[in-house]
XYZ file of C-alpha atoms in Angstrom:
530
model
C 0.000 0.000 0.000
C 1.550 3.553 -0.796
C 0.861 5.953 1.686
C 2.562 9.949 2.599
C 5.078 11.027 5.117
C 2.908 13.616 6.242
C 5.929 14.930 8.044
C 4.212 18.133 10.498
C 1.353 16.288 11.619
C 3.339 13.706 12.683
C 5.523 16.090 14.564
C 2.812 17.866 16.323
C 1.614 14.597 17.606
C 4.940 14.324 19.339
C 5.292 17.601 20.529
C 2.125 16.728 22.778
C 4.117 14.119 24.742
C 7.477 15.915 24.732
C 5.680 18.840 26.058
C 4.311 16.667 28.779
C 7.358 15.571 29.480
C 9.045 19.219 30.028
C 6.255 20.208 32.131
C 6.625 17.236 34.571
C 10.184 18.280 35.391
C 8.893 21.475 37.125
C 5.160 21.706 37.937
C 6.027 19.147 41.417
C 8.438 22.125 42.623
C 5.152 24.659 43.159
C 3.020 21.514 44.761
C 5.187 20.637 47.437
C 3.526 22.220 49.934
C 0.494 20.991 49.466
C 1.763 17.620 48.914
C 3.075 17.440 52.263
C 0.345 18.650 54.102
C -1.962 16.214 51.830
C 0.237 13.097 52.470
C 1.426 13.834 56.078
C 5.199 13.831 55.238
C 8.494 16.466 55.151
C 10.428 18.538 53.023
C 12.805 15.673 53.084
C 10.744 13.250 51.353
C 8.834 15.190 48.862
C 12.196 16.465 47.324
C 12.174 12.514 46.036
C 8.901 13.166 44.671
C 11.197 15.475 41.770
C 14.743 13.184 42.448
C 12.873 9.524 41.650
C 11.821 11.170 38.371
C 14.663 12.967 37.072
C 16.804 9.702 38.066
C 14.381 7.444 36.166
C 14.485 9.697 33.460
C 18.227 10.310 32.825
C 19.910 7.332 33.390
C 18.427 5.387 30.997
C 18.571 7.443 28.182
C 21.235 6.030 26.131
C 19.817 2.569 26.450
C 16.207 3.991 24.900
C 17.731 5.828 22.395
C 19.375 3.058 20.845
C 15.637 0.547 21.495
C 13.747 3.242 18.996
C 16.534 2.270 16.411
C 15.989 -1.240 16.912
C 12.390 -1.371 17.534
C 11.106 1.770 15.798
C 10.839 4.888 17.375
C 7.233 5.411 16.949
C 6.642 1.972 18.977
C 8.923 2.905 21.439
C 7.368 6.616 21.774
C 3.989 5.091 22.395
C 4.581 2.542 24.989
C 7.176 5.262 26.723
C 3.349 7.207 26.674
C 1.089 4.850 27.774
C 3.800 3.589 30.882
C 3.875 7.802 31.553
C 0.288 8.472 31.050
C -1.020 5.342 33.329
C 1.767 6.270 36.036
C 0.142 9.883 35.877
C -3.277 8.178 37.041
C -1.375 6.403 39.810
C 0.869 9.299 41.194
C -2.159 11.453 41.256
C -4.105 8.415 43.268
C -1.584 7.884 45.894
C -1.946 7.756 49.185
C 1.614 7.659 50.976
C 4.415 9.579 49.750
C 5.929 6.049 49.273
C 3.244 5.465 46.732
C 3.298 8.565 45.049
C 7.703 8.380 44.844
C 7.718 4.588 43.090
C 4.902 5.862 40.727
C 6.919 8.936 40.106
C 10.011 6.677 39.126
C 7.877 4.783 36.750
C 6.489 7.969 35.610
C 10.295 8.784 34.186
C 11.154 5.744 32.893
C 8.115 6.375 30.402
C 9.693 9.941 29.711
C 12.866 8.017 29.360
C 11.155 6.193 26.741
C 9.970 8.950 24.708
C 12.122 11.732 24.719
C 14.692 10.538 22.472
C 11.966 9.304 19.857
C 11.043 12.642 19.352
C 14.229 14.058 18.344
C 15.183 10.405 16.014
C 11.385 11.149 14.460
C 12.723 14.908 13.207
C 15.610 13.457 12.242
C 14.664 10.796 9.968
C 11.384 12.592 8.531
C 12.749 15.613 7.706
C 15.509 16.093 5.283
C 18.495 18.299 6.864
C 17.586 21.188 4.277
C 14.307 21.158 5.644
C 14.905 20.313 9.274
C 15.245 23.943 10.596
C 11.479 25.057 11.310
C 11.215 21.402 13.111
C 13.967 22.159 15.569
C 12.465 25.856 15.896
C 8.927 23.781 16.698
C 10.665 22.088 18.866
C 12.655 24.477 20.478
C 10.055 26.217 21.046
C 7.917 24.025 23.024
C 10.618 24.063 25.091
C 10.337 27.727 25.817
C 7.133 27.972 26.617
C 6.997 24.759 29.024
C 9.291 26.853 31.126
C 6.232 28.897 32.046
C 3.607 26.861 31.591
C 4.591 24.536 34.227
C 5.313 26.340 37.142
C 1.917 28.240 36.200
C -0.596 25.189 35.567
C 1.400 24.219 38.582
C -0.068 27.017 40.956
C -3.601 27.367 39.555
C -4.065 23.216 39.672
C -3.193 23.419 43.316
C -4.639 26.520 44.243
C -8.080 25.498 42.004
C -8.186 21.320 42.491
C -5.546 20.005 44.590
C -2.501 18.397 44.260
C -3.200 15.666 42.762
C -4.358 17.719 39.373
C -1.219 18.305 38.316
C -0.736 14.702 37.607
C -4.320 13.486 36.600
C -4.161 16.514 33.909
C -1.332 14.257 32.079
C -4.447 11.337 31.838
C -6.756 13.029 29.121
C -3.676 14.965 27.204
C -1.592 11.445 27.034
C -4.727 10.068 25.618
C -5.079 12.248 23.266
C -1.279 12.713 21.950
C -1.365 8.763 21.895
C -4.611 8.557 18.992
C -2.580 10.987 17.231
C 0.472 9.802 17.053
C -0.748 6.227 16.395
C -2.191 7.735 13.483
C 0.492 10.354 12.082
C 3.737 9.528 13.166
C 4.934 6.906 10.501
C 6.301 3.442 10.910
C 9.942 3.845 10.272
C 12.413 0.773 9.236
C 14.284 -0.471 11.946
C 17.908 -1.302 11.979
C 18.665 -4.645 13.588
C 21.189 -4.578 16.309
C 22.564 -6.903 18.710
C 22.134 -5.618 21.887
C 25.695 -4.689 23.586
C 24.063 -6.015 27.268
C 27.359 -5.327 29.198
C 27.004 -1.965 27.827
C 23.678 -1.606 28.751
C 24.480 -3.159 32.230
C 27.699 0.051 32.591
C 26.124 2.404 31.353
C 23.111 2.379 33.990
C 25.138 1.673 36.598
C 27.430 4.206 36.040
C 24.753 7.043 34.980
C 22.853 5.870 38.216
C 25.479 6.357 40.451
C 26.732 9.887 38.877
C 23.298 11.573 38.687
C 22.205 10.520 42.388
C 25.578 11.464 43.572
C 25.239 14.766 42.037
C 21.443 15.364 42.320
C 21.576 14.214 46.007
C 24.989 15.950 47.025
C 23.285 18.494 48.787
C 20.564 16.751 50.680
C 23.678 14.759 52.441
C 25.710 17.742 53.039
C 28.222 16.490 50.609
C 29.468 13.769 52.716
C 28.569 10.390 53.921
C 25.043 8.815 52.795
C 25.338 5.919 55.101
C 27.944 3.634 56.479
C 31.395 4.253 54.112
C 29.079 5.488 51.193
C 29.459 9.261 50.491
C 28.366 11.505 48.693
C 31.873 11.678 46.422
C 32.381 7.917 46.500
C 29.172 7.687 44.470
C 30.246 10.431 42.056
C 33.640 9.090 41.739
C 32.362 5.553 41.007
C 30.306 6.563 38.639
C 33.003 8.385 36.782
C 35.177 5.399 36.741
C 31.879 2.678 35.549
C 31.050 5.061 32.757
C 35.090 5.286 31.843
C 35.512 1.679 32.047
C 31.594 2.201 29.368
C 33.554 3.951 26.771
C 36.572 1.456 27.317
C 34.143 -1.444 26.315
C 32.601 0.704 23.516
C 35.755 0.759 21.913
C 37.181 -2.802 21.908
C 33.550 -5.196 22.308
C 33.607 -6.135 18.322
C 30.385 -9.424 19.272
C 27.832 -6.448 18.950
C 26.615 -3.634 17.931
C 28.116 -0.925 20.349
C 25.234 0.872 22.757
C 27.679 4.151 22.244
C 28.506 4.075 18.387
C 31.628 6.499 19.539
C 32.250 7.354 15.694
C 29.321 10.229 16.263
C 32.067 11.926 18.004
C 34.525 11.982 14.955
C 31.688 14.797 13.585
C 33.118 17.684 15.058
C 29.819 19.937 15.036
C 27.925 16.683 17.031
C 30.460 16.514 19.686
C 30.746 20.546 20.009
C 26.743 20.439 19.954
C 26.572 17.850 22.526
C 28.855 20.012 25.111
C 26.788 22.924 24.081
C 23.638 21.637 25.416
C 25.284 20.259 28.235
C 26.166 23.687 29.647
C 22.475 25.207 28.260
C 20.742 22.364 30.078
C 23.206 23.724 33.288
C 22.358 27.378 32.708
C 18.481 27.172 32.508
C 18.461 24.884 35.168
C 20.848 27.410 37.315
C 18.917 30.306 36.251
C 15.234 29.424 38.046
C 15.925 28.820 41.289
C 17.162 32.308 42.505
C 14.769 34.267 40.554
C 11.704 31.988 42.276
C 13.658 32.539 45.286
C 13.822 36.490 44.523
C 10.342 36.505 43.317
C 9.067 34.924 46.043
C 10.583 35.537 49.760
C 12.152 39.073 48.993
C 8.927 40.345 46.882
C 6.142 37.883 48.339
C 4.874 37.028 44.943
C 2.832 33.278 44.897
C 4.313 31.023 42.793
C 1.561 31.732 39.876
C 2.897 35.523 40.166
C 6.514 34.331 40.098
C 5.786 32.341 37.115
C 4.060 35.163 35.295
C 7.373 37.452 35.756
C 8.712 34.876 32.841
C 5.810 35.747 30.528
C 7.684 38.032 28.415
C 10.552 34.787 28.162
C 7.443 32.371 26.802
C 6.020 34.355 24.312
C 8.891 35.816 22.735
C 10.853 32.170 22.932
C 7.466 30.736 21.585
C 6.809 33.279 18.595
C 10.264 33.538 17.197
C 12.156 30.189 17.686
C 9.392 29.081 14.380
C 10.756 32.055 12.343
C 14.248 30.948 13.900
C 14.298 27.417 12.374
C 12.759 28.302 9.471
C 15.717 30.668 8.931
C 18.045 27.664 9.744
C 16.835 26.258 6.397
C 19.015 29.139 4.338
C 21.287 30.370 6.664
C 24.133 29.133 8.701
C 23.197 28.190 12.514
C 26.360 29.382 14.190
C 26.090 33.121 14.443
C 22.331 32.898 15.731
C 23.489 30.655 18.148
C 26.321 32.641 19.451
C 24.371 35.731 19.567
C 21.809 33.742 21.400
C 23.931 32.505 23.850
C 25.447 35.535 24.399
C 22.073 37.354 24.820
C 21.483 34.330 27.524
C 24.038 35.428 29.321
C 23.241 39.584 29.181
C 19.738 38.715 30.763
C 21.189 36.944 33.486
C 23.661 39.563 34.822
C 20.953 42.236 34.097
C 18.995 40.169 35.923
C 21.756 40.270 38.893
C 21.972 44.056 38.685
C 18.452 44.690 39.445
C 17.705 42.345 42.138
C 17.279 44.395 44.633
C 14.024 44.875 47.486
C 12.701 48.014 46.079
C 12.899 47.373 42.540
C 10.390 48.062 40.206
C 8.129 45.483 38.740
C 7.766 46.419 35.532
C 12.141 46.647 35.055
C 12.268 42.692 35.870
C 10.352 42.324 33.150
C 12.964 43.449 30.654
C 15.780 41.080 31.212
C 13.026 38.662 31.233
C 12.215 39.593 27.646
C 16.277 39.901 26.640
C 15.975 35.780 27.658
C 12.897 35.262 25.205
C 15.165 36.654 22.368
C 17.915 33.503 23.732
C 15.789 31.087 24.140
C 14.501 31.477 20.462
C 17.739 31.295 19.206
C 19.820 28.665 21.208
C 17.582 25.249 21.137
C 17.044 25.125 17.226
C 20.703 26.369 15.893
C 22.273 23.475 18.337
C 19.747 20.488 18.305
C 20.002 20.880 14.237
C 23.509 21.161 14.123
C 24.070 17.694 16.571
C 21.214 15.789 14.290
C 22.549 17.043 10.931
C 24.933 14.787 9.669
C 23.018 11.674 11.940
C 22.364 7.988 9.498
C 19.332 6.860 10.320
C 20.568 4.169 11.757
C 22.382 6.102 14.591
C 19.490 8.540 14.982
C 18.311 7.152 17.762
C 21.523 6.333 19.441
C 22.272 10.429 18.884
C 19.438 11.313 19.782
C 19.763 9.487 23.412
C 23.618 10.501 23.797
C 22.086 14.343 22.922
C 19.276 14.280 25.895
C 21.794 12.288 28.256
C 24.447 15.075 27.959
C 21.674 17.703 28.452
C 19.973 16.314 31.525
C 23.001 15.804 32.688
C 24.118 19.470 32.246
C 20.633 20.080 34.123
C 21.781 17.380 37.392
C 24.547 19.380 37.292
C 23.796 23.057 37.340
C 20.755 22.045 40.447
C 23.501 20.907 42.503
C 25.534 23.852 41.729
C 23.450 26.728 42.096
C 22.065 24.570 45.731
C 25.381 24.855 46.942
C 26.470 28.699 45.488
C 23.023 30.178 46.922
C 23.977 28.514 50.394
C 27.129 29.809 50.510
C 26.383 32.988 49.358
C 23.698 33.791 51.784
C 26.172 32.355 54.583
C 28.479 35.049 53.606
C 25.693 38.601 53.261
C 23.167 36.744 55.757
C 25.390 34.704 58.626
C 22.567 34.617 60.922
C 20.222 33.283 58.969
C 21.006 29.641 59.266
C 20.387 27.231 56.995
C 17.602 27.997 54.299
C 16.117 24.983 52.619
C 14.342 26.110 49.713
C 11.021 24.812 51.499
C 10.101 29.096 52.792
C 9.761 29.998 49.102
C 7.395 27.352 48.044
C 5.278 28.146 50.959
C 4.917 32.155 50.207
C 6.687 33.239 53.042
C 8.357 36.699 53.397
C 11.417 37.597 54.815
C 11.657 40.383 57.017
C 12.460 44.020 55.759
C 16.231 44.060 57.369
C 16.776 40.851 55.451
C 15.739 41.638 52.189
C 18.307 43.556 50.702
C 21.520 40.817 51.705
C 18.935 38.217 50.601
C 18.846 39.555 47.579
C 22.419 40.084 46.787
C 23.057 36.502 47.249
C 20.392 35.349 44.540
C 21.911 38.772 42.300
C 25.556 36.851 43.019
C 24.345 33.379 42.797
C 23.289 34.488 38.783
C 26.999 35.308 37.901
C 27.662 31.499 37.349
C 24.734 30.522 34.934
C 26.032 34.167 33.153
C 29.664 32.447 32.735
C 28.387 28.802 31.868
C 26.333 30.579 29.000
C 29.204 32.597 27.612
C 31.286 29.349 27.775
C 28.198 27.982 25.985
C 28.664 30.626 23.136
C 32.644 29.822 22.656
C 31.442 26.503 22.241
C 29.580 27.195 19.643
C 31.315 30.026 17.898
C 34.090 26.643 17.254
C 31.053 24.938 15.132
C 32.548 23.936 11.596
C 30.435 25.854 8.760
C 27.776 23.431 7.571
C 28.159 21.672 4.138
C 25.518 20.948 1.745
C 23.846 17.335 3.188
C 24.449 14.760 0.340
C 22.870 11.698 0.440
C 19.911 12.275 1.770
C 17.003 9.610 0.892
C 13.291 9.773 1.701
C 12.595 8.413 5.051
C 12.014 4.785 4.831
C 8.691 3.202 6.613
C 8.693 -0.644 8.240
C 8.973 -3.229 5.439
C 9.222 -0.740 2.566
C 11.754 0.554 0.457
C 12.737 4.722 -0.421
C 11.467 6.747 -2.794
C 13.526 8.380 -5.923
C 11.912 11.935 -4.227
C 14.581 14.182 -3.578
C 14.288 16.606 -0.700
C 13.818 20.647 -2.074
C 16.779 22.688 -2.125
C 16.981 25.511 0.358
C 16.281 27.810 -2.373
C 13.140 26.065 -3.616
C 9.682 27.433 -2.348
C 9.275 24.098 -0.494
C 11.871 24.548 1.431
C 11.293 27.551 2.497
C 7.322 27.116 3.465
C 5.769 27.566 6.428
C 5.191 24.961 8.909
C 1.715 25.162 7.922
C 2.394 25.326 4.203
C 4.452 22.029 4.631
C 2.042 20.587 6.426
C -0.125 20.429 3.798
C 2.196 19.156 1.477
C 4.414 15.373 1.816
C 7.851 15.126 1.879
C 8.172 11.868 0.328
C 5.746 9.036 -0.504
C 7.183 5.828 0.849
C 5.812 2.341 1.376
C 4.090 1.483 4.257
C 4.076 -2.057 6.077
C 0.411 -3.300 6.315
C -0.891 -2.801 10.164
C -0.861 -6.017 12.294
């Protein structure tokens, strides 16, 4: 049977899950509170409520990246969304904290599953003369989940309880999973012999990095229990994902988890530590402004959230008009001045936090970060995934998440431990501040205000440097060459097209995403549905 790559449809029906996915990273954060008054528990065990997710979620990344290649990414995506979407119904059911933690793990490992699809989908569907407005789509989504969860976050709480900000994920899963059943395509899959010592390494060894870094400061940096610490973990890890690579290179009985041949492409390993270091930036950048926004100012979390308005819409309207640009131009100098931008807002940012501030100035800086965010997520995701074969799509696509959540562990335990010590040094009789007195809408007093808020205006200085290392990274990004060799994408049992992919210069190529959604990129050949 001949059927269309309807390529846009099938990438909107994606964006609904990875979209989910973004949100669930950061809509717990408002909740706690009322989580803890709602399951009888402490600030202590609710913060697993975020770590068992972000653990399930990053360390097996790798391994799921390379299953879409074997399996098919679009039958991978969908069981990754009904594992997420049914572990939504349970966290949101629970009734201990216990409960609501294991369902939370689960509730990763089905964004584990998905997350890489979505980026092997783009990819393979779209040809790389053509795969600019995609990343901007994607991008995109990205910019505006930044607000949209912390905001759904507060008025689900405030309007429903708690437990709304998981059963909200039931009906939208449901509905992402009828659509992409029905426009994402069947891809060919690429048989591989699963490298299980790999896989065995490299979750070990991710496991016991991202705890140890994610969990650093909840143990004070030292010792967990017994001769465990805190650096023994990290260390270990280091040395199990080493002794990963090691086996990467010499195992020759199968296919390697790691194909480490992406990394002869200079641009994909120069992408890779570019996201690495935006995934530690945004990550660095939230916490002191909620913490600004919040105890100095007494804004409620919804208000604190809606101080980033000018970020969403801007990053949401331009990064489009970004990637579509990407089709003609080279990515490189939008990227640097992105980054760079990135890193103005931030130490604007630190210049005006201060108690008496007006409003209406924190919105600027805000809006300076809209202009970065539409600029930074499409020039580097289409540079790693540009000179990808599809048979190492999915693998890339897994090493290019790991690296950026990662980058994300990372930059939480760094800006935990810089905001401590900074407000130990302008505050030394405050004691120790948890985190827990911003989430609750508490206000510090008047005499406090103005040290507290130098120490959030300091603690934005290293986000600011990580970005502008982020642009040198970049600005090192070899000039792109015209992709050769591109074929149609191929579908499950069938065979490629003779269709070749529109220049840049061809009206095609150049559409809207709602001109090309109207219009195939390829016919291909479609396996019959079992």
């Amino acid at each position: 049977m001949d059927t269309t790559v309807k390529p846009w449809p099938a990438l909107w029906s994606l964006v609904i899950g990875f979209f989910m996915i973004l949100i669930d990273t950061t809509i717990v954060s408002v909740a706690n509170p009322a989580i803890m008054e709602g399951l009888a528990t402490d600030i202590n065990a609710v913060i697993w409520v975020t770590s068992a997710y972000l653990l399930a979620y990053a360390v097996p990344l790798l391994i799921t990246g390379r299953l879409g290649d074997r399996f098919g990414p679009k039958n991978i995506y969908l069981t990754g969304l009904v594992v997420f979407t049914a572990a939504s119904a349970w966290c949101g059911l629970s009734t201990s904290i216990g409960m609501l933690i294991v369902a939370r793990a689960v509730q990763g490992l089905g964004a584990a599953l998905m997350a890489p699809q979505t980026l092997s989908v783009i990819t393979r569907i779209f040809p790389p003369e053509r795969r600019g407005a995609a990343m901007g789509l994607w991008g995109s989504v990205a910019g505006v989940a930044m607000l949209v969860g912390p905001v759904a976050g507060g008025l689900l709480v405030d309007g429903l309880g708690w437990e709304w900000i998981f059963f909200i994920n039931v009906p939208v899963g449901i509905i992402g999973f009828v659509l992409a059943a029905i426009y994402v395509p069947k891809l060919k899959t690429h048989s591989h012999r699963f490298d299980i010592p790999g896989v065995i390494l490299s979750a070990i060894g991710m496991f016991l990095l991202v705890f140890g870094i994610q969990e650093g400061e909840t143990y004070d940096w030292g010792t967990i229990v017994g001769p465990i610490s805190v650096w023994s973990l990290i260390i270990a890890g280091v040395v199990v994902l080493a002794l990963f690579v090691v086996w990467q290179a010499v195992q020759k009985r199968s296919e390697p988890l790691l194909p480490l041949g992406l990394f002869r492409d200079r641009n994909f390993s120069l992408a890779n530590t570019a996201i690495s270091l935006v995934g530690f930036t945004v990550t660095c950048m939230s916490l002191p402004l909620v913490f600004y926004f919040q105890i100095v100012r007494g804004f409620t979390p919804t208000q604190s959230a809606l101080m980033l308005v000018p970020m969403a819409v801007i990053a949401g309207g331009l990064a489009p008009v970004v990637g579509r640009a990407l089709n003609r131009i080279d990515p490189r100098p939008i990227a640097v001045l992105a980054l760079v931008f990135l890193s103005a807002g931030l130490v604007w940012y630190a210049l005006l936090l201060h108690a008496d501030t007006p409003v209406w100035m924190l919105l600027l800086p805000s809006a300076l970060l809209g202009l970065a965010n539409a600029g930074m997520w499409a020039p580097i995701s289409n540079t790693a995934t540009r000179n990808l074969a599809p048979k190492d799509a999915g693998a890339g696509s897994g090493v290019f998440n790991t690296t950026r959540q990662i980058g994300a562990v990372l930059g939480s335990a760094s800006i935990a431990v810089l905001i401590q010590a900074r407000l130990s040094a302008e505050l030394p009789g405050m004691g120790e501040f948890s985190g827990s007195e911003a989430s609750a809408g508490q206000s510090l007093p008047a005499q406090l205000q103005d040290g507290f808020s130098t120490a959030m205006a300091q603690s934005l200085i290293l986000p600011a440097a990580v970005a502008l290392v982020a642009a040198v990274v970049v600005f090192f990004f070899a000039r792109r060459k015209a992709a050769t060799g591109w074929s149609a994408p191929q579908a499950a049992g069938g065979a490629p097209t003779s269709a070749v992919p529109a220049s840049p210069a061809s009206p095609a190529a150049s559409a809207s995403p709602a001109d090309a959604a109207a219009a195939p990129v390829a016919s291909v050949e479609t396996a019959p549905e079992r």
